[in-house]
Amino acid sequence: MRLTRHNSWCAWCAAIALCLVGSAAHAAEPDRALKTARARISAAAKDVPTVESAIASAVKAEQRKPEQRIADAVLLMGVKDYDRAIDVLNEVTEKHRAHPTAFPDALQLLGEAYFKDKQLLSARRSFALVLSRSGERRFAPFQERAVLRLVDIALRRRQPKELDAVFAKLAMVPAVASSGIAYAKGKGLFAQGKFDGARASLMTVPLDSNFAHQARYLLGTIAVRMAAGTDPAAGKERNKPVATALYAPAIQLFRGVTKIKATTSEQRHVVGLANLAIGRLLYESGDWAQAVTAYNQIKRESPEFGTMLYELAWVYVRLGDVMRAMRALEVLSVAAPNSDDVADAALLRGDLMLRAGQFEKSFKVYESVRGNYDRMRSRVDGFLGKNTDAGVFFDMLSRDQLELFEAGGTLPPLVVRWARKGTDGDMAFAVIDDVTASRRLIKESNEMIDRLNAVLASPNRIRAVPALRVGAERALGLINSVALARMRLAKGLDEFSVSGQLLQLRRQRKAYERRLKLIPVDSADFSRRETQANRQWNRTSQGLQRLELEIDTLQATVNGLERMLRDGPQAGVVRSPAQVERYRMALVEQKRLIFYYREQITRLRSFTEAGKIQVGFGDRRFVEDARVRAAYRQLVVQEVALAQREGGELRAYAARAAEVLAAADAVDARLGAMVGDIDRTVRAKTKELRKAVSQETAHIVDYSGRLEQLDEEARMVVGQVAMRNFINVRDRLKSIVLRADVGITEEAWELREEQLMRVRRLKVERARTDARLERELEEVLDDSGEPEE
């Protein structure tokens, strides 16, 4: 009985203790919620000034100095990203025209970037502007480079008449004594055929100048031209070497070039050209031993190394040293496989092997040449057969290389290089290159305009003003932190039992909390949300890539079926005309479907790119965040107001929570005003951008119309020149293949002759052996007989 009473007493005490602990825990949780919420809001209030300073520093960072922008352009030019360098330099020249050093420096670099990017007309415009302002002191350091480039541009465009205008402006330049200007003038006069004036100008270039090598080389070239003018056999095929004294002055000048110390790659290249010129002149003079010495001075890293090997082989042929000639040609095939002389070198090597009795090796060389160049000839034949009209030919050549590859219209690089080096080929292909580059730039501009319009029309247009994004992200993170503080404060209200309207408000509030927990607070949250959005679009892009691979597979299958259908008769496969027509129509339908699928994928890819641009900071998820925050804030305010009408501990907690909410509203007001200012700035910036984009769109449309007009004017003339050069290339390839066939025939004939000669030698040797045996037999028989008395 005592034990039962004792157990009841213990259970009663334990129940009381549990109630006391639960009551204490129930009372502590709201306090912790108030404390955590108050700490979050205080931290947000302290960080508001840092957001303001971040915005100010970001705006200041956006306004970089022109010198820094020029440094960026120099780095871009160093990695050969000329398009971006041109954009940066154009921005500097437009915004800082009054700057004493940045404007001339940027203008000169802009011309250089255009020149390196082969936009010669734009480069000419920039350098002409530099030269026209020679009277200003800030442009004085750039006059020499401008003159050099203007001369180079005129020569590359094969317009020597343009040099008269350059020389006229050059007369007004104060610092005419510059060695670079003297060299440029001499080079221009040489291009115009005024050798006396060119010589007088080039002689003024001192030996310690950076242009001493080029000037002395041109002097040697002038001496060659003058010697050719005094040679009655000039321009005719010579059967005998010319007199050594005829080219002695030129050789002396070229040797002077080789004695000047070369420190740059351009100067070393000129030295190699000088040694090449010496070797050629000595070869023409018949001094082949000295020509070998001159040719061997050209180093392996020189761009002229391949040309030197081919010409050196001919010198060895003249000297009768076949083994060294073949060795030089072998080195050429390895060291310079893309040389223009590689075909002739291979045929010469086969001929030398044939003369040396290496029939098997010569046969392999001839077979290799015929196989390689016959395939090139077939491709050129097919290209010319598909494009018989000059205008269509021009359109085909000016198409994008990717489109040509998909259409099967690409040509070997060697064929295009030979066509460029044909008569007027450089000018014709320069027009084609300019048209192709213009179309590419217009296409890229249209794509850029589409992307800009997509950004400006989307909720995250702040991406168009990246300088303000950092501050806006920090401010939005603090606003979200205050919203989470409200949610933590509301968790304290959940510790109290309520009913009626308060219970209904609590249920509405809790419905928003799951979404409110997803809002980003710090930079890691923003980055994670950005990565998630990009990952979704990347999956879409990867799906499109897989579809493109399937379409490529279908295209390859169709191409193979077309080839089988075309080559079937040669392979012994006989089909009826009805079957062939049915298969052909089915393949045409499949090609039409493939073209349709490619168009659809192109459209979907453009939509995907637009979607990638429209996601990120400020997109629709952030708009949804703002809606959820506002609704949750309103519900918490209403719940706290109703809780203050209740009694007991709930009323006390609601009173303290109201104070915290007032502090949160004050922080929100400051941050909201800051975000509003950012939004107004972004709206003003985007309005300016829309206006600029509209203007550029009108310019692009105008440029497209003018380009089409120029196309109509140039397509027939340029197409005719390009077609003629490709026909000449085809004839050259036919000649190479024919020479290889002749070499194979000669190899077979020589092999036959060698076999016949061997048979004859064997027969002669056998006859001699038989005669010797007979004589020996007779001697033996004579020795065995009776001696005569």
Coordinates of N, CA and C in Angstrom, one line a residue, residues 178-345:
S178 N 62.1 62.0 -91.2 CA 61.9 60.7 -90.5 C 62.3 59.6 -91.5
S179 N 63.1 58.6 -91.0 CA 63.5 57.5 -91.9 C 62.4 56.7 -92.3
G180 N 61.3 56.5 -91.5 CA 60.2 55.7 -91.9 C 59.4 56.4 -93.0
I181 N 59.3 57.7 -92.9 CA 58.6 58.4 -94.0 C 59.4 58.4 -95.3
A182 N 60.7 58.5 -95.2 CA 61.6 58.4 -96.4 C 61.5 57.0 -97.0
Y183 N 61.4 55.9 -96.2 CA 61.3 54.6 -96.7 C 59.9 54.4 -97.4
A184 N 58.8 54.9 -96.7 CA 57.5 54.8 -97.3 C 57.4 55.5 -98.6
K185 N 58.0 56.7 -98.7 CA 58.0 57.4 -99.9 C 58.7 56.7 -101.0
G186 N 59.9 56.2 -100.7 CA 60.7 55.4 -101.7 C 59.9 54.2 -102.1
K187 N 59.3 53.5 -101.2 CA 58.5 52.3 -101.6 C 57.3 52.7 -102.5
G188 N 56.7 53.8 -102.2 CA 55.6 54.3 -103.1 C 56.1 54.6 -104.5
L189 N 57.2 55.4 -104.5 CA 57.7 55.7 -105.9 C 58.2 54.5 -106.6
F190 N 58.7 53.5 -105.9 CA 59.1 52.3 -106.6 C 57.9 51.6 -107.2
A191 N 56.8 51.6 -106.5 CA 55.5 51.0 -107.0 C 55.0 51.7 -108.2
Q192 N 55.2 53.0 -108.2 CA 54.8 53.8 -109.4 C 55.8 53.7 -110.6
G193 N 56.9 53.0 -110.4 CA 57.9 52.9 -111.5 C 58.8 54.1 -111.6
K194 N 58.8 55.0 -110.6 CA 59.8 56.1 -110.6 C 61.0 55.7 -109.8
F195 N 61.9 55.0 -110.5 CA 63.1 54.4 -109.9 C 64.1 55.5 -109.4
D196 N 64.3 56.5 -110.1 CA 65.3 57.5 -109.7 C 64.8 58.2 -108.4
G197 N 63.5 58.6 -108.4 CA 63.0 59.2 -107.1 C 63.0 58.3 -106.0
A198 N 62.7 57.0 -106.2 CA 62.7 56.0 -105.2 C 64.1 55.8 -104.6
R199 N 65.1 55.7 -105.5 CA 66.5 55.5 -105.1 C 66.9 56.7 -104.3
A200 N 66.6 57.9 -104.7 CA 67.0 59.1 -103.9 C 66.4 59.1 -102.5
S201 N 65.2 58.7 -102.4 CA 64.5 58.7 -101.1 C 65.0 57.6 -100.2
L202 N 65.3 56.4 -100.8 CA 65.7 55.2 -100.0 C 67.2 55.4 -99.6
M203 N 67.9 56.1 -100.3 CA 69.3 56.3 -99.9 C 69.4 57.2 -98.7
T204 N 68.4 57.9 -98.3 CA 68.5 58.8 -97.1 C 68.1 58.0 -95.8
V205 N 67.8 56.8 -96.0 CA 67.5 56.0 -94.8 C 68.8 55.5 -94.2
P206 N 69.1 55.9 -92.9 CA 70.4 55.5 -92.4 C 70.4 54.0 -92.0
L207 N 71.7 53.5 -91.8 CA 71.9 52.1 -91.6 C 71.4 51.7 -90.2
D208 N 71.3 52.7 -89.2 CA 70.8 52.3 -87.9 C 69.3 52.5 -87.7
S209 N 68.6 52.7 -88.8 CA 67.2 52.8 -88.8 C 66.5 51.5 -88.7
N210 N 65.3 51.5 -88.2 CA 64.5 50.2 -88.2 C 64.1 49.8 -89.6
F211 N 64.2 50.7 -90.6 CA 63.8 50.4 -92.0 C 65.0 50.2 -92.9
A212 N 66.2 50.1 -92.3 CA 67.4 50.0 -93.1 C 67.4 48.7 -94.0
H213 N 66.9 47.6 -93.5 CA 66.9 46.3 -94.2 C 65.9 46.5 -95.4
Q214 N 64.7 47.0 -95.2 CA 63.8 47.1 -96.2 C 64.2 48.1 -97.3
A215 N 64.9 49.2 -96.9 CA 65.3 50.2 -97.8 C 66.4 49.6 -98.7
R216 N 67.4 49.0 -98.1 CA 68.5 48.4 -98.9 C 68.0 47.3 -99.8
Y217 N 67.0 46.5 -99.4 CA 66.4 45.5 -100.3 C 65.8 46.1 -101.5
L218 N 65.0 47.2 -101.3 CA 64.4 47.8 -102.4 C 65.4 48.5 -103.3
L219 N 66.5 48.9 -102.8 CA 67.6 49.5 -103.7 C 68.1 48.3 -104.5
G220 N 68.3 47.1 -103.9 CA 68.8 46.0 -104.7 C 67.8 45.6 -105.8
T221 N 66.5 45.7 -105.5 CA 65.4 45.4 -106.5 C 65.4 46.4 -107.6
I222 N 65.7 47.7 -107.3 CA 65.8 48.7 -108.3 C 67.0 48.4 -109.2
A223 N 68.1 48.0 -108.6 CA 69.3 47.7 -109.4 C 69.0 46.5 -110.4
V224 N 68.2 45.5 -109.9 CA 67.8 44.4 -110.8 C 66.9 44.9 -111.9
R225 N 66.0 45.7 -111.6 CA 65.1 46.3 -112.6 C 65.9 47.1 -113.7
M226 N 66.8 47.9 -113.2 CA 67.7 48.6 -114.1 C 68.5 47.7 -115.0
A227 N 69.1 46.6 -114.4 CA 69.9 45.7 -115.1 C 69.0 45.0 -116.1
A228 N 67.8 44.6 -115.8 CA 66.9 43.9 -116.7 C 66.6 44.9 -117.9
G229 N 66.5 46.2 -117.6 CA 66.2 47.1 -118.7 C 67.4 47.3 -119.7
T230 N 68.6 47.0 -119.2 CA 69.8 47.1 -120.1 C 70.1 45.7 -120.8
D231 N 69.4 44.7 -120.4 CA 69.6 43.3 -120.9 C 68.7 43.1 -122.1
P232 N 69.2 42.9 -123.3 CA 68.3 42.8 -124.5 C 67.5 41.5 -124.4
A233 N 68.0 40.5 -123.6 CA 67.2 39.2 -123.5 C 66.2 39.2 -122.3
A234 N 66.0 40.4 -121.7 CA 65.1 40.5 -120.6 C 63.7 40.2 -121.1
G235 N 63.0 39.4 -120.3 CA 61.6 39.0 -120.7 C 61.6 37.8 -121.6
K236 N 62.7 37.3 -122.1 CA 62.8 36.2 -123.0 C 63.4 35.0 -122.3
E237 N 63.2 33.9 -122.9 CA 63.8 32.7 -122.3 C 65.2 32.6 -122.7
R238 N 66.1 32.5 -121.7 CA 67.5 32.5 -122.0 C 68.0 31.0 -122.1
N239 N 68.9 30.8 -123.0 CA 69.5 29.5 -123.2 C 70.9 29.5 -122.6
K240 N 71.5 30.7 -122.4 CA 72.8 30.8 -121.8 C 72.7 31.7 -120.6
P241 N 73.6 31.5 -119.6 CA 73.6 32.4 -118.4 C 74.1 33.8 -118.8
V242 N 73.6 34.8 -118.1 CA 73.9 36.2 -118.4 C 75.3 36.5 -117.8
A243 N 75.8 37.6 -118.2 CA 77.2 38.0 -117.6 C 77.0 38.3 -116.1
T244 N 78.0 37.8 -115.4 CA 78.0 38.1 -113.9 C 78.0 39.5 -113.6
A245 N 78.7 40.3 -114.4 CA 78.8 41.8 -114.1 C 77.5 42.5 -114.2
L246 N 76.6 41.9 -115.0 CA 75.3 42.6 -115.2 C 74.5 42.8 -113.8
Y247 N 74.6 41.7 -113.0 CA 73.8 41.8 -111.8 C 74.8 42.0 -110.6
A248 N 76.0 42.4 -110.8 CA 77.0 42.6 -109.7 C 76.5 43.7 -108.8
P249 N 76.1 44.9 -109.3 CA 75.6 45.9 -108.3 C 74.5 45.5 -107.4
A250 N 73.5 44.8 -108.0 CA 72.3 44.3 -107.3 C 72.8 43.3 -106.2
I251 N 73.7 42.4 -106.6 CA 74.1 41.4 -105.7 C 74.9 42.0 -104.5
Q252 N 75.6 43.1 -104.8 CA 76.4 43.8 -103.8 C 75.4 44.4 -102.8
L253 N 74.3 45.0 -103.3 CA 73.3 45.7 -102.5 C 72.6 44.6 -101.6
F254 N 72.2 43.5 -102.2 CA 71.6 42.5 -101.4 C 72.5 41.9 -100.3
R255 N 73.8 41.8 -100.6 CA 74.7 41.3 -99.6 C 74.9 42.3 -98.5
G256 N 74.7 43.6 -98.8 CA 74.7 44.6 -97.8 C 73.5 44.5 -96.8
V257 N 72.4 44.0 -97.3 CA 71.3 43.8 -96.4 C 71.6 42.7 -95.4
T258 N 72.2 41.6 -95.9 CA 72.5 40.5 -95.0 C 73.6 40.8 -93.9
K259 N 74.3 41.9 -94.1 CA 75.3 42.3 -93.1 C 74.8 43.2 -92.1
I260 N 73.6 43.7 -92.2 CA 73.0 44.6 -91.2 C 72.3 43.7 -90.2
K261 N 72.6 43.9 -88.9 CA 72.1 43.1 -87.8 C 70.5 43.2 -87.8
A262 N 69.9 42.0 -87.8 CA 68.4 41.9 -87.7 C 68.0 41.6 -86.3
T263 N 67.1 42.4 -85.8 CA 66.6 42.2 -84.4 C 65.1 41.8 -84.4
T264 N 64.4 42.0 -85.4 CA 62.9 41.7 -85.4 C 62.6 40.6 -86.4
S265 N 61.4 40.0 -86.3 CA 61.1 39.0 -87.3 C 60.9 39.6 -88.7
E266 N 60.5 40.8 -88.8 CA 60.3 41.4 -90.2 C 61.7 41.6 -90.8
Q267 N 62.7 42.1 -90.0 CA 64.0 42.3 -90.5 C 64.7 41.0 -90.9
R268 N 64.5 39.9 -90.1 CA 65.0 38.6 -90.4 C 64.4 38.1 -91.7
H269 N 63.1 38.4 -91.9 CA 62.4 38.0 -93.2 C 63.1 38.7 -94.4
V270 N 63.4 39.9 -94.2 CA 64.0 40.7 -95.3 C 65.4 40.1 -95.6
V271 N 66.1 39.7 -94.6 CA 67.4 39.1 -94.8 C 67.3 37.8 -95.6
G272 N 66.3 37.0 -95.2 CA 66.0 35.8 -96.0 C 65.7 36.1 -97.4
L273 N 64.9 37.1 -97.7 CA 64.6 37.5 -99.1 C 65.8 38.0 -99.8
A274 N 66.7 38.7 -99.1 CA 67.9 39.1 -99.8 C 68.8 37.9 -100.2
N275 N 68.9 36.9 -99.3 CA 69.7 35.7 -99.6 C 69.1 35.0 -100.8
L276 N 67.7 35.0 -100.8 CA 67.0 34.3 -101.9 C 67.3 35.0 -103.2
A277 N 67.3 36.4 -103.2 CA 67.6 37.2 -104.4 C 69.0 36.9 -104.8
I278 N 69.9 36.9 -103.9 CA 71.3 36.6 -104.3 C 71.5 35.3 -105.0
G279 N 70.8 34.2 -104.4 CA 70.9 32.9 -105.0 C 70.3 32.9 -106.4
R280 N 69.2 33.6 -106.6 CA 68.6 33.6 -107.9 C 69.4 34.3 -109.0
L281 N 70.0 35.5 -108.6 CA 70.9 36.2 -109.5 C 72.1 35.4 -109.9
L282 N 72.7 34.7 -108.9 CA 73.9 33.9 -109.2 C 73.5 32.7 -110.0
Y283 N 72.3 32.2 -109.9 CA 71.8 31.1 -110.7 C 71.7 31.6 -112.1
E284 N 71.1 32.8 -112.3 CA 70.9 33.3 -113.6 C 72.3 33.6 -114.3
S285 N 73.3 33.9 -113.4 CA 74.6 34.2 -113.9 C 75.4 33.0 -114.2
G286 N 74.9 31.8 -113.8 CA 75.6 30.6 -114.0 C 76.7 30.3 -113.0
D287 N 76.7 31.1 -111.9 CA 77.6 30.8 -110.8 C 76.9 29.9 -109.8
W288 N 76.8 28.6 -110.1 CA 75.9 27.8 -109.3 C 76.5 27.4 -107.9
A289 N 77.8 27.3 -107.8 CA 78.4 27.0 -106.6 C 78.2 28.1 -105.6
Q290 N 78.3 29.4 -106.0 CA 78.1 30.5 -105.1 C 76.6 30.6 -104.8
A291 N 75.7 30.2 -105.7 CA 74.3 30.2 -105.5 C 73.9 29.3 -104.4
V292 N 74.6 28.1 -104.3 CA 74.3 27.1 -103.2 C 74.7 27.8 -101.9
T293 N 75.8 28.5 -101.9 CA 76.2 29.1 -100.6 C 75.2 30.2 -100.2
A294 N 74.6 31.0 -101.1 CA 73.7 32.0 -100.8 C 72.4 31.3 -100.3
Y295 N 71.9 30.3 -101.0 CA 70.7 29.6 -100.6 C 70.8 29.0 -99.2
N296 N 71.9 28.5 -98.9 CA 72.1 27.8 -97.6 C 72.1 28.8 -96.4
Q297 N 72.2 30.1 -96.7 CA 72.2 31.1 -95.6 C 70.7 31.3 -95.1
I298 N 69.7 30.8 -95.8 CA 68.3 31.0 -95.4 C 68.0 29.9 -94.3
K299 N 67.6 30.4 -93.2 CA 67.4 29.5 -92.0 C 66.0 28.8 -92.1
R300 N 65.9 27.7 -91.3 CA 64.7 26.9 -91.4 C 63.4 27.7 -91.0
E301 N 63.6 28.6 -90.0 CA 62.4 29.3 -89.5 C 62.0 30.4 -90.5
S302 N 62.7 30.7 -91.5 CA 62.3 31.7 -92.5 C 61.1 31.3 -93.3
P303 N 60.2 32.2 -93.6 CA 59.0 31.9 -94.4 C 59.4 31.5 -95.8
E304 N 60.6 31.8 -96.3 CA 61.1 31.5 -97.6 C 61.9 30.2 -97.7
F305 N 61.8 29.4 -96.6 CA 62.6 28.2 -96.5 C 62.2 27.2 -97.6
G306 N 60.8 27.1 -97.8 CA 60.3 26.1 -98.8 C 60.7 26.5 -100.2
T307 N 60.6 27.8 -100.5 CA 61.0 28.3 -101.8 C 62.5 28.0 -102.1
M308 N 63.2 28.3 -101.0 CA 64.7 28.1 -101.1 C 65.0 26.6 -101.5
L309 N 64.4 25.7 -100.8 CA 64.7 24.3 -101.0 C 64.4 23.9 -102.5
Y310 N 63.3 24.4 -103.0 CA 62.9 24.0 -104.4 C 63.9 24.6 -105.4
E311 N 64.3 25.8 -105.2 CA 65.3 26.4 -106.1 C 66.7 25.8 -105.9
L312 N 67.0 25.5 -104.7 CA 68.3 24.9 -104.4 C 68.4 23.5 -105.1
A313 N 67.3 22.8 -105.1 CA 67.3 21.5 -105.8 C 67.6 21.7 -107.3
W314 N 67.1 22.8 -107.9 CA 67.4 23.0 -109.3 C 68.9 23.4 -109.5
V315 N 69.4 24.1 -108.5 CA 70.9 24.4 -108.6 C 71.7 23.1 -108.6
Y316 N 71.3 22.2 -107.7 CA 72.0 20.9 -107.6 C 71.9 20.1 -108.9
V317 N 70.7 20.3 -109.5 CA 70.5 19.6 -110.8 C 71.4 20.2 -111.9
R318 N 71.6 21.5 -111.8 CA 72.6 22.1 -112.8 C 74.0 21.7 -112.5
L319 N 74.3 21.4 -111.2 CA 75.6 21.0 -110.9 C 75.8 19.5 -111.1
G320 N 74.7 18.8 -111.4 CA 74.8 17.3 -111.6 C 74.8 16.5 -110.4
D321 N 74.5 17.1 -109.2 CA 74.5 16.4 -108.0 C 73.1 16.0 -107.7
V322 N 72.7 14.8 -108.2 CA 71.3 14.4 -108.1 C 71.0 14.0 -106.7
M323 N 71.8 13.4 -106.0 CA 71.5 13.0 -104.6 C 71.2 14.2 -103.7
R324 N 72.0 15.2 -103.8 CA 71.7 16.4 -103.0 C 70.4 17.1 -103.4
A325 N 70.1 17.1 -104.7 CA 68.9 17.6 -105.2 C 67.7 16.8 -104.6
M326 N 67.8 15.5 -104.6 CA 66.7 14.7 -104.1 C 66.5 14.9 -102.6
R327 N 67.7 15.1 -101.9 CA 67.6 15.3 -100.5 C 66.9 16.7 -100.2
A328 N 67.2 17.7 -100.9 CA 66.6 19.0 -100.7 C 65.1 18.9 -101.0
L329 N 64.7 18.1 -102.0 CA 63.2 18.0 -102.3 C 62.5 17.1 -101.2
E330 N 63.2 16.2 -100.6 CA 62.7 15.4 -99.5 C 62.4 16.3 -98.3
V331 N 63.4 17.1 -98.0 CA 63.2 18.1 -96.9 C 62.1 19.0 -97.1
L332 N 61.9 19.5 -98.4 CA 60.8 20.3 -98.7 C 59.5 19.7 -98.5
S333 N 59.3 18.4 -98.8 CA 58.0 17.7 -98.6 C 57.7 17.6 -97.1
V334 N 58.7 17.6 -96.2 CA 58.5 17.5 -94.8 C 58.4 18.9 -94.1
A335 N 59.3 19.8 -94.5 CA 59.4 21.1 -93.8 C 58.3 22.1 -94.3
A336 N 57.9 22.0 -95.5 CA 56.9 23.0 -96.1 C 55.9 22.2 -97.0
P337 N 55.1 21.4 -96.3 CA 54.1 20.6 -97.1 C 53.1 21.5 -97.8
N338 N 52.9 22.7 -97.4 CA 51.9 23.6 -98.0 C 52.5 24.6 -98.9
S339 N 53.7 24.4 -99.3 CA 54.3 25.3 -100.3 C 53.7 25.2 -101.6
D340 N 53.7 26.3 -102.3 CA 53.1 26.3 -103.7 C 53.9 25.5 -104.7
D341 N 55.2 25.2 -104.3 CA 56.1 24.5 -105.2 C 56.1 23.0 -104.9
V342 N 55.2 22.5 -104.0 CA 55.3 21.1 -103.5 C 55.0 20.2 -104.7
A343 N 54.0 20.5 -105.6 CA 53.7 19.6 -106.7 C 54.8 19.5 -107.6
D344 N 55.4 20.7 -108.1 CA 56.5 20.6 -109.0 C 57.7 19.9 -108.4
A345 N 57.9 20.2 -107.1 CA 59.0 19.5 -106.4 C 58.8 18.0 -106.4

